[in-house]
Coordinates of C-alpha atoms in Angstrom, one line a residue:
Chain R
M1 CA -15.8 6.3 24.9
R2 CA -13.3 9.1 25.3
R3 CA -11.9 9.4 28.7
T4 CA -11.5 12.9 29.9
R5 CA -8.1 13.4 31.4
E6 CA -7.5 15.1 34.7
P7 CA -6.7 18.7 33.8
G8 CA -3.4 20.2 34.7
V9 CA 0.2 19.1 34.5
P10 CA 2.0 17.5 37.5
V11 CA 4.4 19.9 39.1
P12 CA 7.5 17.7 38.6
L13 CA 6.9 17.9 34.9
L14 CA 5.6 21.4 34.7
V15 CA 8.7 23.2 36.3
P16 CA 11.3 21.6 34.0
A17 CA 9.0 22.1 31.0
V18 CA 8.7 25.8 31.7
L19 CA 12.5 26.1 32.3
A20 CA 13.1 24.4 29.0
V21 CA 10.8 26.8 27.2
A22 CA 12.6 29.7 28.8
F23 CA 15.9 28.3 28.0
L24 CA 15.0 27.9 24.3
V25 CA 13.1 31.2 23.9
L26 CA 14.9 33.7 26.1
P27 CA 18.1 33.9 23.9
L28 CA 16.0 34.6 20.8
A29 CA 13.9 37.1 22.7
G30 CA 17.1 38.8 23.9
L31 CA 18.3 39.0 20.3
V32 CA 15.1 40.7 19.3
L33 CA 15.2 43.1 22.3
R34 CA 18.9 44.0 21.9
A35 CA 18.5 44.7 18.2
P36 CA 19.4 48.2 17.1
W37 CA 16.1 48.7 15.4
G38 CA 16.9 52.3 14.5
E39 CA 20.0 51.3 12.6
L40 CA 18.4 48.3 11.0
G41 CA 17.9 49.9 7.6
P42 CA 21.4 51.3 7.2
Q43 CA 23.0 48.1 8.5
L44 CA 21.1 45.9 6.1
A45 CA 21.8 48.3 3.2
G46 CA 25.5 48.0 3.9
P47 CA 27.5 46.3 1.1
A48 CA 28.9 43.6 3.4
V49 CA 25.5 42.3 4.6
G50 CA 24.0 42.3 1.1
Q51 CA 27.0 40.4 -0.2
A52 CA 27.0 37.8 2.5
L53 CA 23.2 37.4 2.3
R54 CA 23.3 37.0 -1.5
L55 CA 26.1 34.5 -1.3
S56 CA 24.3 32.5 1.4
L57 CA 21.1 32.3 -0.5
V58 CA 22.8 31.4 -3.8
S59 CA 25.1 28.7 -2.2
A60 CA 22.3 27.2 0.0
S61 CA 20.0 27.0 -3.1
A62 CA 22.7 25.4 -5.2
A63 CA 23.5 22.9 -2.4
T64 CA 19.8 22.1 -2.2
A65 CA 19.5 21.6 -6.0
L66 CA 22.6 19.3 -5.9
S67 CA 21.1 17.4 -3.0
L68 CA 17.8 16.9 -4.9
V69 CA 19.5 15.7 -8.0
L70 CA 21.7 13.2 -6.1
G71 CA 19.7 12.6 -2.9
V72 CA 16.3 11.7 -4.3
P73 CA 17.7 8.8 -6.3
L74 CA 19.7 7.7 -3.3
A75 CA 16.6 7.8 -1.1
W76 CA 14.8 5.6 -3.7
V77 CA 17.6 3.1 -3.7
L78 CA 17.5 3.0 0.1
A79 CA 13.7 2.7 0.3
R80 CA 12.9 0.5 -2.7
S81 CA 15.8 -1.6 -4.0
R82 CA 16.5 -5.0 -2.7
A83 CA 20.2 -4.6 -3.1
R84 CA 22.4 -6.2 -0.4
G85 CA 24.2 -3.9 2.1
R86 CA 21.4 -1.3 2.2
S87 CA 21.6 -0.9 5.9
V88 CA 25.4 -0.3 5.7
L89 CA 24.7 2.2 2.9
R90 CA 22.2 4.0 5.1
A91 CA 24.6 4.1 8.0
L92 CA 27.3 5.6 5.8
V93 CA 24.9 8.2 4.3
T94 CA 23.8 9.3 7.8
V95 CA 27.3 9.8 9.1
P96 CA 27.5 13.5 8.0
L97 CA 24.3 14.0 10.0
V98 CA 26.0 13.3 13.3
L99 CA 29.6 14.2 12.3
P100 CA 30.9 17.5 13.7
P101 CA 30.8 19.7 10.5
V102 CA 34.4 20.9 11.1
V103 CA 35.5 17.3 10.7
G104 CA 33.5 17.1 7.5
G105 CA 35.4 20.2 6.4
V106 CA 38.8 18.7 7.2
A107 CA 37.8 15.5 5.3
L108 CA 36.7 17.4 2.3
F109 CA 39.9 19.4 2.4
L110 CA 41.9 16.2 2.5
V111 CA 40.2 14.8 -0.6
L112 CA 39.5 17.9 -2.7
G113 CA 42.3 20.1 -1.5
R114 CA 45.2 20.9 -3.8
Q115 CA 47.2 18.1 -2.2
G116 CA 44.2 15.8 -1.8
I117 CA 43.5 12.5 -3.5
V118 CA 41.0 13.9 -6.0
G119 CA 42.1 17.5 -5.7
R120 CA 45.6 17.0 -6.9
W121 CA 44.4 15.3 -10.1
L122 CA 41.8 18.1 -10.6
D123 CA 44.5 20.7 -10.2
Q124 CA 47.0 19.0 -12.5
A125 CA 44.8 17.6 -15.2
L126 CA 42.1 20.1 -15.4
D127 CA 43.6 23.1 -13.7
V128 CA 40.6 23.3 -11.4
T129 CA 41.1 24.3 -7.7
I130 CA 38.2 23.8 -5.4
P131 CA 39.1 25.0 -1.9
F132 CA 38.5 28.6 -0.9
T133 CA 36.0 29.1 -3.8
T134 CA 32.2 29.5 -3.9
T135 CA 32.2 26.0 -5.3
A136 CA 33.8 24.8 -2.1
V137 CA 31.0 26.5 -0.1
V138 CA 28.4 24.6 -2.1
I139 CA 30.2 21.3 -1.7
A140 CA 30.6 21.8 2.1
E141 CA 27.0 22.7 2.5
T142 CA 25.8 19.8 0.3
F143 CA 28.0 17.4 2.3
V144 CA 26.4 18.5 5.6
A145 CA 22.8 19.1 4.4
M146 CA 22.1 16.3 1.9
P147 CA 21.6 13.6 4.5
F148 CA 18.6 15.6 5.9
L149 CA 17.0 15.4 2.4
V150 CA 17.8 11.7 1.9
I151 CA 16.4 10.7 5.3
S152 CA 13.3 12.8 4.8
V153 CA 12.6 11.5 1.3
E154 CA 13.3 7.9 2.2
G155 CA 10.7 8.2 5.0
A156 CA 8.2 9.6 2.5
L157 CA 8.9 6.8 0.1
R158 CA 8.5 4.2 2.8
A159 CA 5.2 5.7 3.9
A160 CA 3.9 5.9 0.4
D161 CA 1.9 2.8 -0.6
A162 CA 4.1 0.7 -2.9
R163 CA 1.0 -1.0 -4.3
F164 CA 0.4 2.1 -6.5
E165 CA 3.7 1.2 -8.2
D166 CA 2.3 -2.3 -8.7
A167 CA -0.8 -0.8 -10.3
A168 CA 1.4 1.3 -12.6
A169 CA 3.4 -1.8 -13.6
T170 CA 0.1 -3.6 -14.6
L171 CA -0.6 -0.5 -16.7
G172 CA 2.6 -1.0 -18.7
A173 CA 4.8 1.4 -16.9
D174 CA 8.5 0.3 -16.4
R175 CA 10.2 1.3 -13.2
W176 CA 11.6 4.6 -14.5
T177 CA 8.2 5.7 -15.9
T178 CA 6.6 4.6 -12.6
F179 CA 9.1 6.6 -10.6
R180 CA 8.5 9.7 -12.7
R181 CA 4.8 9.6 -13.2
V182 CA 3.6 7.9 -10.0
T183 CA 6.1 7.8 -7.2
L184 CA 7.6 11.2 -7.6
P185 CA 4.2 13.1 -7.6
M186 CA 3.0 11.1 -4.7
V187 CA 6.0 11.9 -2.5
A188 CA 6.3 15.4 -3.7
P189 CA 5.2 16.9 -0.3
G190 CA 7.9 14.8 1.4
I191 CA 10.5 15.9 -1.1
A192 CA 9.5 19.6 -0.6
A193 CA 9.8 19.2 3.2
G194 CA 13.2 17.5 2.8
A195 CA 14.4 20.3 0.5
V196 CA 13.3 23.0 2.9
L197 CA 15.0 21.2 5.8
C198 CA 18.1 20.7 3.6
W199 CA 18.1 24.4 2.5
A200 CA 17.8 25.6 6.1
R201 CA 20.7 23.4 7.2
A202 CA 22.8 24.6 4.3
L203 CA 22.0 28.2 5.1
G204 CA 23.3 27.8 8.7
E205 CA 26.3 25.8 7.8
F206 CA 29.5 27.1 9.5
G207 CA 32.1 24.6 10.5
A208 CA 32.6 22.7 7.2
T209 CA 32.4 25.9 5.2
I210 CA 35.0 27.8 7.2
T211 CA 37.4 24.8 7.2
F212 CA 37.1 23.9 3.6
A213 CA 36.2 27.2 1.9
G214 CA 37.7 29.8 4.2
N215 CA 36.2 33.2 5.0
F216 CA 36.7 35.5 2.0
P217 CA 34.1 38.3 1.7
G218 CA 32.3 38.0 -1.6
T219 CA 33.3 34.5 -2.5
T220 CA 33.1 32.2 0.6
Q221 CA 31.9 34.4 3.5
T222 CA 28.3 33.3 4.1
M223 CA 26.0 34.8 6.7
P224 CA 27.0 32.6 9.6
L225 CA 30.6 33.4 8.9
A226 CA 29.8 37.1 8.6
V227 CA 28.0 37.0 12.0
Y228 CA 31.0 35.3 13.7
L229 CA 33.4 37.9 12.2
A230 CA 31.1 40.9 12.9
L231 CA 30.7 39.9 16.5
Q232 CA 34.4 40.7 17.1
Q233 CA 34.4 44.0 15.3
D234 CA 30.9 45.4 15.3
P235 CA 28.4 43.7 17.6
D236 CA 25.4 45.6 16.3
A237 CA 26.1 44.3 12.8
A238 CA 26.3 40.8 14.2
I239 CA 22.9 41.3 15.8
V240 CA 21.4 42.5 12.6
L241 CA 22.8 39.6 10.6
S242 CA 21.5 37.2 13.3
L243 CA 18.1 38.7 13.1
V244 CA 18.0 38.1 9.4
L245 CA 18.9 34.4 9.9
L246 CA 16.3 34.1 12.6
A247 CA 13.7 35.5 10.3
V248 CA 14.7 33.0 7.6
S249 CA 14.5 30.2 10.1
V250 CA 11.0 31.1 11.3
A251 CA 9.9 31.4 7.7
T252 CA 11.3 28.0 7.0
L253 CA 9.4 26.6 10.0
L254 CA 6.1 28.1 8.8
L255 CA 6.7 26.7 5.3
L256 CA 7.3 23.3 6.7
R257 CA 4.2 23.4 8.9
D258 CA 2.1 24.1 5.8
R259 CA 3.7 21.2 4.0
W260 CA 3.1 18.9 6.9
L261 CA -0.5 19.9 7.2
S262 CA -1.4 19.2 3.6
R263 CA -0.7 15.5 3.3
P264 CA -1.5 13.9 0.0
G265 CA -5.0 12.4 0.2
A266 CA -6.1 15.1 2.6
A267 CA -5.5 17.5 -0.2
A268 CA -8.7 18.0 -2.2
Chain G
M1 CA -5.9 -15.9 -25.8
S2 CA -6.7 -18.4 -23.1
L3 CA -4.7 -18.6 -19.9
T4 CA -2.9 -21.6 -18.7
A5 CA -0.9 -21.4 -15.5
D6 CA 0.8 -24.1 -13.5
V7 CA 2.9 -22.5 -10.9
R8 CA 4.5 -23.1 -7.5
V9 CA 5.5 -20.3 -5.1
D10 CA 7.1 -20.9 -1.7
R11 CA 5.8 -18.4 0.8
G12 CA 7.7 -19.2 4.0
P13 CA 5.8 -22.0 5.8
M14 CA 3.2 -22.3 3.0
T15 CA 3.6 -23.4 -0.6
V16 CA 1.2 -22.1 -3.2
E17 CA 0.8 -24.7 -5.9
L18 CA -2.0 -24.1 -8.4
D19 CA -2.8 -25.4 -11.9
L20 CA -5.4 -23.3 -13.7
E21 CA -6.9 -23.0 -17.2
V22 CA -9.2 -20.2 -18.3
A23 CA -10.7 -20.1 -21.7
D24 CA -11.3 -17.0 -23.8
G25 CA -14.3 -15.1 -22.5
E26 CA -14.4 -17.4 -19.4
V27 CA -14.5 -16.1 -15.8
L28 CA -12.8 -18.2 -13.3
A29 CA -13.4 -17.4 -9.6
V30 CA -10.7 -18.3 -7.1
L31 CA -12.5 -18.6 -3.8
G32 CA -10.8 -19.1 -0.5
P33 CA -10.2 -17.8 3.0
N34 CA -7.7 -15.1 3.8
G35 CA -4.1 -16.3 3.5
A36 CA -5.0 -19.2 1.2
G37 CA -2.6 -17.9 -1.5
K38 CA -5.2 -16.2 -3.7
S39 CA -3.4 -12.9 -3.9
T40 CA -0.1 -14.6 -4.4
L41 CA -1.6 -16.3 -7.4
L42 CA -2.8 -13.0 -8.8
R43 CA 0.7 -11.4 -8.3
V44 CA 2.3 -14.2 -10.1
L45 CA -0.2 -13.9 -13.0
A46 CA 0.4 -10.2 -13.1
G47 CA 4.2 -10.6 -13.2
L48 CA 4.7 -8.8 -10.0
L49 CA 6.1 -11.9 -8.3
P50 CA 8.2 -14.5 -10.2
P51 CA 7.1 -18.1 -9.5
D52 CA 9.6 -20.6 -8.0
S53 CA 8.6 -23.1 -10.6
G54 CA 6.1 -23.6 -13.4
R55 CA 4.7 -21.9 -16.4
V56 CA 2.2 -19.1 -17.2
A57 CA 1.1 -18.6 -20.8
V58 CA -1.6 -16.5 -22.4
G59 CA -2.5 -17.6 -25.9
P60 CA 0.7 -18.1 -27.9
E61 CA 2.8 -15.9 -25.5
T62 CA 4.7 -17.5 -22.6
W63 CA 4.9 -15.1 -19.7
D64 CA 6.7 -17.3 -17.2
D65 CA 8.7 -20.4 -17.7
V66 CA 11.1 -21.1 -14.9
L67 CA 12.8 -24.0 -16.6
A68 CA 13.4 -22.0 -19.8
G69 CA 14.4 -18.9 -17.7
V70 CA 11.5 -16.8 -19.1
H71 CA 10.0 -14.1 -17.0
V72 CA 8.1 -11.3 -18.8
P73 CA 7.9 -8.3 -16.3
A74 CA 4.5 -6.9 -15.4
H75 CA 4.7 -3.9 -17.6
E76 CA 5.3 -6.0 -20.7
R77 CA 2.2 -8.2 -20.1
R78 CA -1.0 -7.3 -21.8
L79 CA -3.2 -7.4 -18.7
G80 CA -5.6 -5.3 -16.7
M81 CA -5.9 -5.5 -13.0
V82 CA -8.5 -4.2 -10.6
F83 CA -7.5 -4.0 -6.9
Q84 CA -9.6 -4.2 -3.8
D85 CA -9.2 -0.5 -2.9
H86 CA -9.0 0.7 -6.5
L87 CA -5.5 2.2 -6.3
L88 CA -6.4 5.0 -8.6
F89 CA -3.4 7.5 -8.6
P90 CA -4.5 10.3 -6.3
H91 CA -2.5 13.0 -8.1
L92 CA -4.2 12.4 -11.5
S93 CA -7.7 13.1 -12.6
V94 CA -10.0 10.2 -13.2
T95 CA -9.6 10.6 -17.0
D96 CA -5.8 10.7 -16.7
N97 CA -5.9 7.6 -14.5
V98 CA -7.8 5.7 -17.2
A99 CA -5.6 7.1 -19.9
F100 CA -2.4 6.2 -18.0
G101 CA -2.0 2.7 -19.4
L102 CA -2.5 3.9 -23.0
R103 CA 0.1 6.7 -22.5
T104 CA 2.7 4.3 -21.1
R105 CA 2.1 2.1 -24.2
G106 CA 2.9 5.0 -26.4
L107 CA -0.5 6.5 -27.4
G108 CA -0.6 10.3 -27.8
K109 CA -2.2 12.4 -25.0
S110 CA -5.4 13.4 -26.8
A111 CA -6.1 10.0 -28.3
A112 CA -5.5 8.4 -24.9
R113 CA -7.9 10.9 -23.2
A114 CA -10.5 10.3 -25.9
A115 CA -10.4 6.5 -25.4
A116 CA -10.5 7.1 -21.6
R117 CA -13.6 9.2 -21.9
D118 CA -15.2 6.5 -24.0
W119 CA -14.6 4.0 -21.3
L120 CA -15.8 6.3 -18.5
A121 CA -19.0 6.6 -20.4
R122 CA -19.2 2.8 -20.8
V123 CA -18.9 2.3 -17.0
G124 CA -21.5 5.1 -16.5
I125 CA -19.3 7.9 -14.9
A126 CA -18.7 10.0 -18.0
E127 CA -19.3 13.2 -16.0
L128 CA -16.7 12.5 -13.3
G129 CA -13.6 12.5 -15.6
D130 CA -12.2 15.8 -14.3
R131 CA -12.4 14.8 -10.6
R132 CA -9.6 13.6 -8.5
P133 CA -10.1 10.0 -7.2
G134 CA -10.3 11.2 -3.7
R135 CA -13.6 12.9 -4.5
L136 CA -15.3 9.7 -5.8
S137 CA -17.5 7.4 -3.9
G138 CA -16.4 3.8 -3.5
G139 CA -18.6 2.5 -6.3
Q140 CA -17.5 5.3 -8.7
A141 CA -13.9 4.7 -7.9
Q142 CA -14.2 0.9 -8.6
R143 CA -16.0 1.7 -11.9
A144 CA -13.1 4.0 -12.8
A145 CA -10.6 1.3 -11.8
L146 CA -12.5 -1.2 -14.1
A147 CA -12.3 1.2 -17.0
R148 CA -8.6 1.7 -16.4
A149 CA -8.0 -2.0 -16.5
L150 CA -10.1 -2.6 -19.6
V151 CA -9.2 0.4 -21.7
G152 CA -6.0 -1.2 -23.0
E153 CA -7.9 -4.3 -24.4
P154 CA -5.9 -6.7 -22.2
A155 CA -5.6 -10.4 -23.0
L156 CA -6.1 -11.2 -19.3
L157 CA -8.2 -9.4 -16.7
L158 CA -7.3 -9.9 -13.0
L159 CA -9.8 -8.9 -10.3
D160 CA -8.6 -8.8 -6.7
E161 CA -11.6 -8.7 -4.4
P162 CA -13.1 -6.0 -6.6
L163 CA -16.3 -5.6 -4.5
S164 CA -15.3 -6.2 -1.0
A165 CA -14.5 -2.6 -0.1
L166 CA -18.0 -1.5 -1.1
D167 CA -21.0 -1.2 1.1
A168 CA -23.8 -3.7 0.7
R169 CA -26.1 -1.7 -1.6
T170 CA -23.3 -0.4 -3.8
R171 CA -21.9 -3.8 -4.1
L172 CA -25.2 -5.1 -5.5
T173 CA -25.3 -2.6 -8.4
V174 CA -21.6 -2.7 -9.1
R175 CA -21.7 -6.5 -9.1
A176 CA -24.5 -6.4 -11.7
E177 CA -22.5 -3.9 -13.9
L178 CA -19.3 -5.9 -13.5
R179 CA -21.2 -9.0 -14.7
R180 CA -22.3 -7.2 -17.8
H181 CA -18.8 -6.0 -18.6
L182 CA -17.3 -9.4 -18.0
G183 CA -19.9 -10.8 -20.4
E184 CA -18.6 -8.5 -23.1
F185 CA -14.9 -9.0 -22.3
P186 CA -13.3 -11.3 -24.9
G187 CA -10.2 -12.4 -22.9
S188 CA -9.8 -14.6 -19.8
T189 CA -10.7 -13.3 -16.4
V190 CA -9.5 -14.5 -13.0
L191 CA -11.6 -13.2 -10.1
V192 CA -10.2 -13.6 -6.6
T193 CA -12.7 -13.3 -3.8
H194 CA -13.6 -14.6 -0.4
D195 CA -17.3 -13.9 -1.0
P196 CA -19.2 -16.9 -2.4
V197 CA -21.9 -14.6 -3.7
D198 CA -19.4 -12.8 -6.0
A199 CA -18.1 -16.1 -7.2
M200 CA -21.6 -17.5 -7.8
A201 CA -22.8 -14.3 -9.5
L202 CA -19.8 -13.6 -11.7
A203 CA -18.0 -16.8 -12.5
D204 CA -18.5 -19.5 -15.0
R205 CA -16.3 -21.8 -13.0
V206 CA -15.1 -21.8 -9.4
V207 CA -11.9 -23.2 -7.8
V208 CA -11.8 -23.3 -4.1
V209 CA -8.3 -22.7 -2.7
E210 CA -7.2 -23.5 0.8
E211 CA -3.6 -23.4 2.1
G212 CA -2.2 -22.9 -1.4
R213 CA -4.0 -25.8 -3.0
V214 CA -7.2 -26.3 -5.0
V215 CA -9.5 -28.3 -2.9
Q216 CA -12.5 -28.2 -5.1
A217 CA -13.4 -27.1 -8.7
G218 CA -16.6 -27.0 -10.6
T219 CA -19.5 -24.8 -11.7
P220 CA -20.8 -22.4 -9.0
S221 CA -24.0 -24.3 -8.5
D222 CA -22.1 -27.6 -8.2
V223 CA -19.7 -26.2 -5.6
S224 CA -22.4 -24.6 -3.5
R225 CA -24.6 -27.7 -3.6
H226 CA -21.9 -30.3 -3.0
P227 CA -19.2 -28.7 -0.9
R228 CA -16.1 -30.9 -0.3
T229 CA -14.5 -29.0 2.6
D230 CA -15.8 -27.5 5.8
Y231 CA -14.8 -24.0 4.6
V232 CA -17.0 -24.2 1.5
A233 CA -19.8 -25.7 3.5
R234 CA -19.7 -22.9 6.0
L235 CA -19.5 -20.3 3.2
V236 CA -22.7 -21.6 1.6
G237 CA -24.3 -22.2 5.0
L238 CA -24.3 -26.0 5.2
A239 CA -23.1 -28.4 7.9
L240 CA -20.8 -30.9 6.2
L241 CA -20.3 -34.3 7.8
P242 CA -18.1 -37.0 6.3
G243 CA -19.1 -40.6 6.9
T244 CA -19.6 -44.0 5.4
G245 CA -22.9 -45.0 3.9
A246 CA -24.7 -48.3 4.4
G247 CA -28.2 -48.5 3.0
T248 CA -30.2 -45.6 4.3
T249 CA -27.9 -45.0 7.2
V250 CA -24.6 -43.0 7.2
R251 CA -22.1 -43.7 10.0
L252 CA -20.3 -40.5 10.6
D253 CA -16.5 -40.4 10.9
G254 CA -16.9 -38.3 14.0
G255 CA -19.3 -40.7 15.6
G256 CA -23.1 -40.8 15.4
R257 CA -25.5 -41.9 12.7
V258 CA -27.6 -40.0 10.2
A259 CA -30.6 -41.5 8.5
V260 CA -30.9 -40.5 4.8
A261 CA -33.6 -40.9 2.2
E262 CA -31.5 -42.5 -0.5
E263 CA -29.5 -45.7 -0.4
T264 CA -25.8 -45.1 -0.3
A265 CA -22.6 -47.1 0.1
G266 CA -19.0 -46.2 0.8
P267 CA -17.5 -42.9 1.8
V268 CA -20.0 -40.0 1.5
F269 CA -20.6 -36.5 2.5
V270 CA -23.8 -35.6 4.4
A271 CA -24.9 -32.0 4.1
V272 CA -27.6 -30.4 6.3
R273 CA -29.1 -27.0 5.6
P274 CA -29.5 -24.9 8.7
E275 CA -33.1 -24.2 8.1
S276 CA -34.0 -27.9 8.1
V277 CA -32.7 -28.4 11.6
A278 CA -35.4 -28.1 14.4
L279 CA -34.5 -27.5 18.0
W280 CA -36.4 -28.9 21.0
P281 CA -36.1 -28.3 24.7
A282 CA -36.7 -32.1 25.3
R283 CA -36.4 -35.2 23.2
P284 CA -39.2 -34.8 20.6
E285 CA -41.9 -37.5 20.4
G286 CA -43.0 -39.0 17.1
S287 CA -41.6 -39.4 13.6
P288 CA -38.2 -37.7 13.0
R289 CA -35.6 -40.4 12.5
N290 CA -32.7 -38.1 13.2
V291 CA -32.6 -36.9 16.8
W292 CA -29.5 -35.9 18.6
P293 CA -28.7 -34.3 21.9
A294 CA -26.5 -31.2 21.5
R295 CA -25.2 -28.1 23.2
L296 CA -25.4 -24.5 22.0
V297 CA -21.9 -23.1 21.2
S298 CA -22.8 -19.7 19.8
A299 CA -25.8 -17.8 18.4
T300 CA -25.6 -15.0 15.9
P301 CA -28.5 -13.0 14.2
H302 CA -28.7 -14.0 10.6
G303 CA -31.4 -12.1 8.7
S304 CA -34.7 -12.7 10.5
T305 CA -33.4 -15.8 12.1
V306 CA -30.8 -16.7 14.7
R307 CA -28.0 -19.0 13.5
C308 CA -27.1 -21.5 16.2
E309 CA -23.9 -23.4 16.2
L310 CA -24.4 -26.8 17.9
D311 CA -21.8 -29.1 19.3
G312 CA -22.4 -32.8 20.2
E313 CA -22.1 -36.2 18.6
V314 CA -23.3 -34.5 15.3
P315 CA -22.0 -30.9 14.9
L316 CA -24.8 -28.9 13.2
V317 CA -25.8 -25.4 12.4
A318 CA -29.5 -24.5 12.9
D319 CA -31.5 -21.5 11.9
V320 CA -34.4 -20.8 14.2
T321 CA -36.7 -17.8 14.4
A322 CA -36.0 -15.2 17.0
T323 CA -39.3 -16.1 18.7
A324 CA -38.4 -19.8 18.9
F325 CA -34.9 -18.9 20.1
A326 CA -36.4 -16.8 23.0
E327 CA -39.0 -19.6 23.9
L328 CA -36.3 -22.2 24.1
G329 CA -34.4 -19.9 26.5
L330 CA -31.1 -20.7 24.7
A331 CA -27.7 -19.6 26.0
P332 CA -24.3 -20.9 25.2
G333 CA -23.9 -24.2 26.9
T334 CA -27.6 -24.9 27.0
P335 CA -28.4 -28.6 26.2
V336 CA -31.0 -29.0 23.4
W337 CA -32.3 -31.7 21.1
A338 CA -31.9 -31.3 17.4
S339 CA -33.9 -33.1 14.8
V340 CA -33.7 -33.3 11.0
K341 CA -36.0 -35.2 8.6
A342 CA -34.2 -37.9 6.6
S343 CA -35.6 -36.4 3.4
D344 CA -33.9 -33.0 4.2
V345 CA -30.4 -34.6 4.4
A346 CA -28.3 -34.4 1.2
V347 CA -25.9 -37.2 0.7
Y348 CA -23.3 -37.5 -2.0
A349 CA -20.1 -39.6 -2.7
R350 CA -16.8 -38.3 -1.4

């Protein structure tokens, strides 16, 4: 009973669609075309690039780890608990998702800065200063990227059949055991997808990082910051750095596609 | 370790209010249409849903007592549950699924696996232990689910439509095996089903639940021979007509009279088997004392016969052969005459 559709796309839809593709793809193509391929090796081998790349990878991974440790339990609370005010909680959690990152940076600074509500206490009581350190980079990235993980994992939890958790309960598993031995393995693909998304977002983080952590090579200058700085001094270096980030983004996308293709149940 | 449960659960517009007792080794079937509250009952017994009032006790243990503030959570109840679509954990092997309950209750890994393998052998799928549930057939998965429910030696076994997801042939063999395992199970069993055949084949006793209440209880054969509601009558293929008896005539509540073979008095049920109803294109001459004009409402193939639902003064269900159905030229709305011998009409007190 399948109806074969009329082939072809109507012109009023086709023209904007083609324009949209061009709009999205041309800048990236330009980046690849303008790349100084001959200098690629030396540029990448330069100490500044390596330093920024290493810092980016380390801080994005740390931010993702922190997001997993805090975000997965939060996603469970949003998806499974019957606590009141869950919708308010969800709204609060998603604010960083739509907030301009630079505002997030300002907010973090006001709270964790040396004169901030928490920061002052940290500074005086524990002699710990957060702003303009690598820790600040990780915190800024976590602030911006964790909501991606929470939303993604919450979706996976909602899609997972909660009756498996009932079955586990009838087999003597309390809620914590059920979470560890049934829920977590079943939503693992969703958590992985959320972690990749979170990691990619953390890797590209700019606004909150530069506001809260500053732009110091070696400690807080991540790849996006390095690109921005390089563009003013050495455009070729900026292009090379951008290419690296583009490659990482494409790899992320491929990784996610594989995750999305192998749903639980479909997996043998 | 017999089960006694007397619970009430408010489910929006419907209230489920049931009072059950199941002895050791006894199988109670809870039979009823969808939405009758059967699954709610099982969830309460399993501890997944706290009742709004009442008690649940198994042997000396009280699992729920709303007045005393007692609610033992599901994972602390000694029970096994088999779900309609098995709910084997997809990320664990079949053996680890069966061993799961033993592991959560503190048994070591190898001991739990050994016990799981024993049970897989008992349900006849010893060779499938290393597979993932996704690679089992429906019947194999349901056998594994039964092993998972029974391996922990529960005091109470709950079966939630355990056969309804299986195809007809598999259902037959799994039903026979389930019957054997239930026979060996020393605890109480509650089987929820909407299939009367499951209830008849597996249960020692049947309660029929409609709209959250027990409408009939008895042995399987008693319930099937003397249905007390239209739902049960339809399930077992009888037309059920309430009326008032006077001598060998029953005046039906819905109008019309039925001649019966036995003398009766007072409120009675009249039950007519579909195969004892004959259909005629015109009023039949001769002996039958029960002849009514009727109209065909619907006709569905039913084995080698056609089941005809009739409307009229006396609503009936008739089974006629496909040949007879064609010769009568029946179509929905066609007027026909229906006849039943008085000796083919069952009559019993309401």
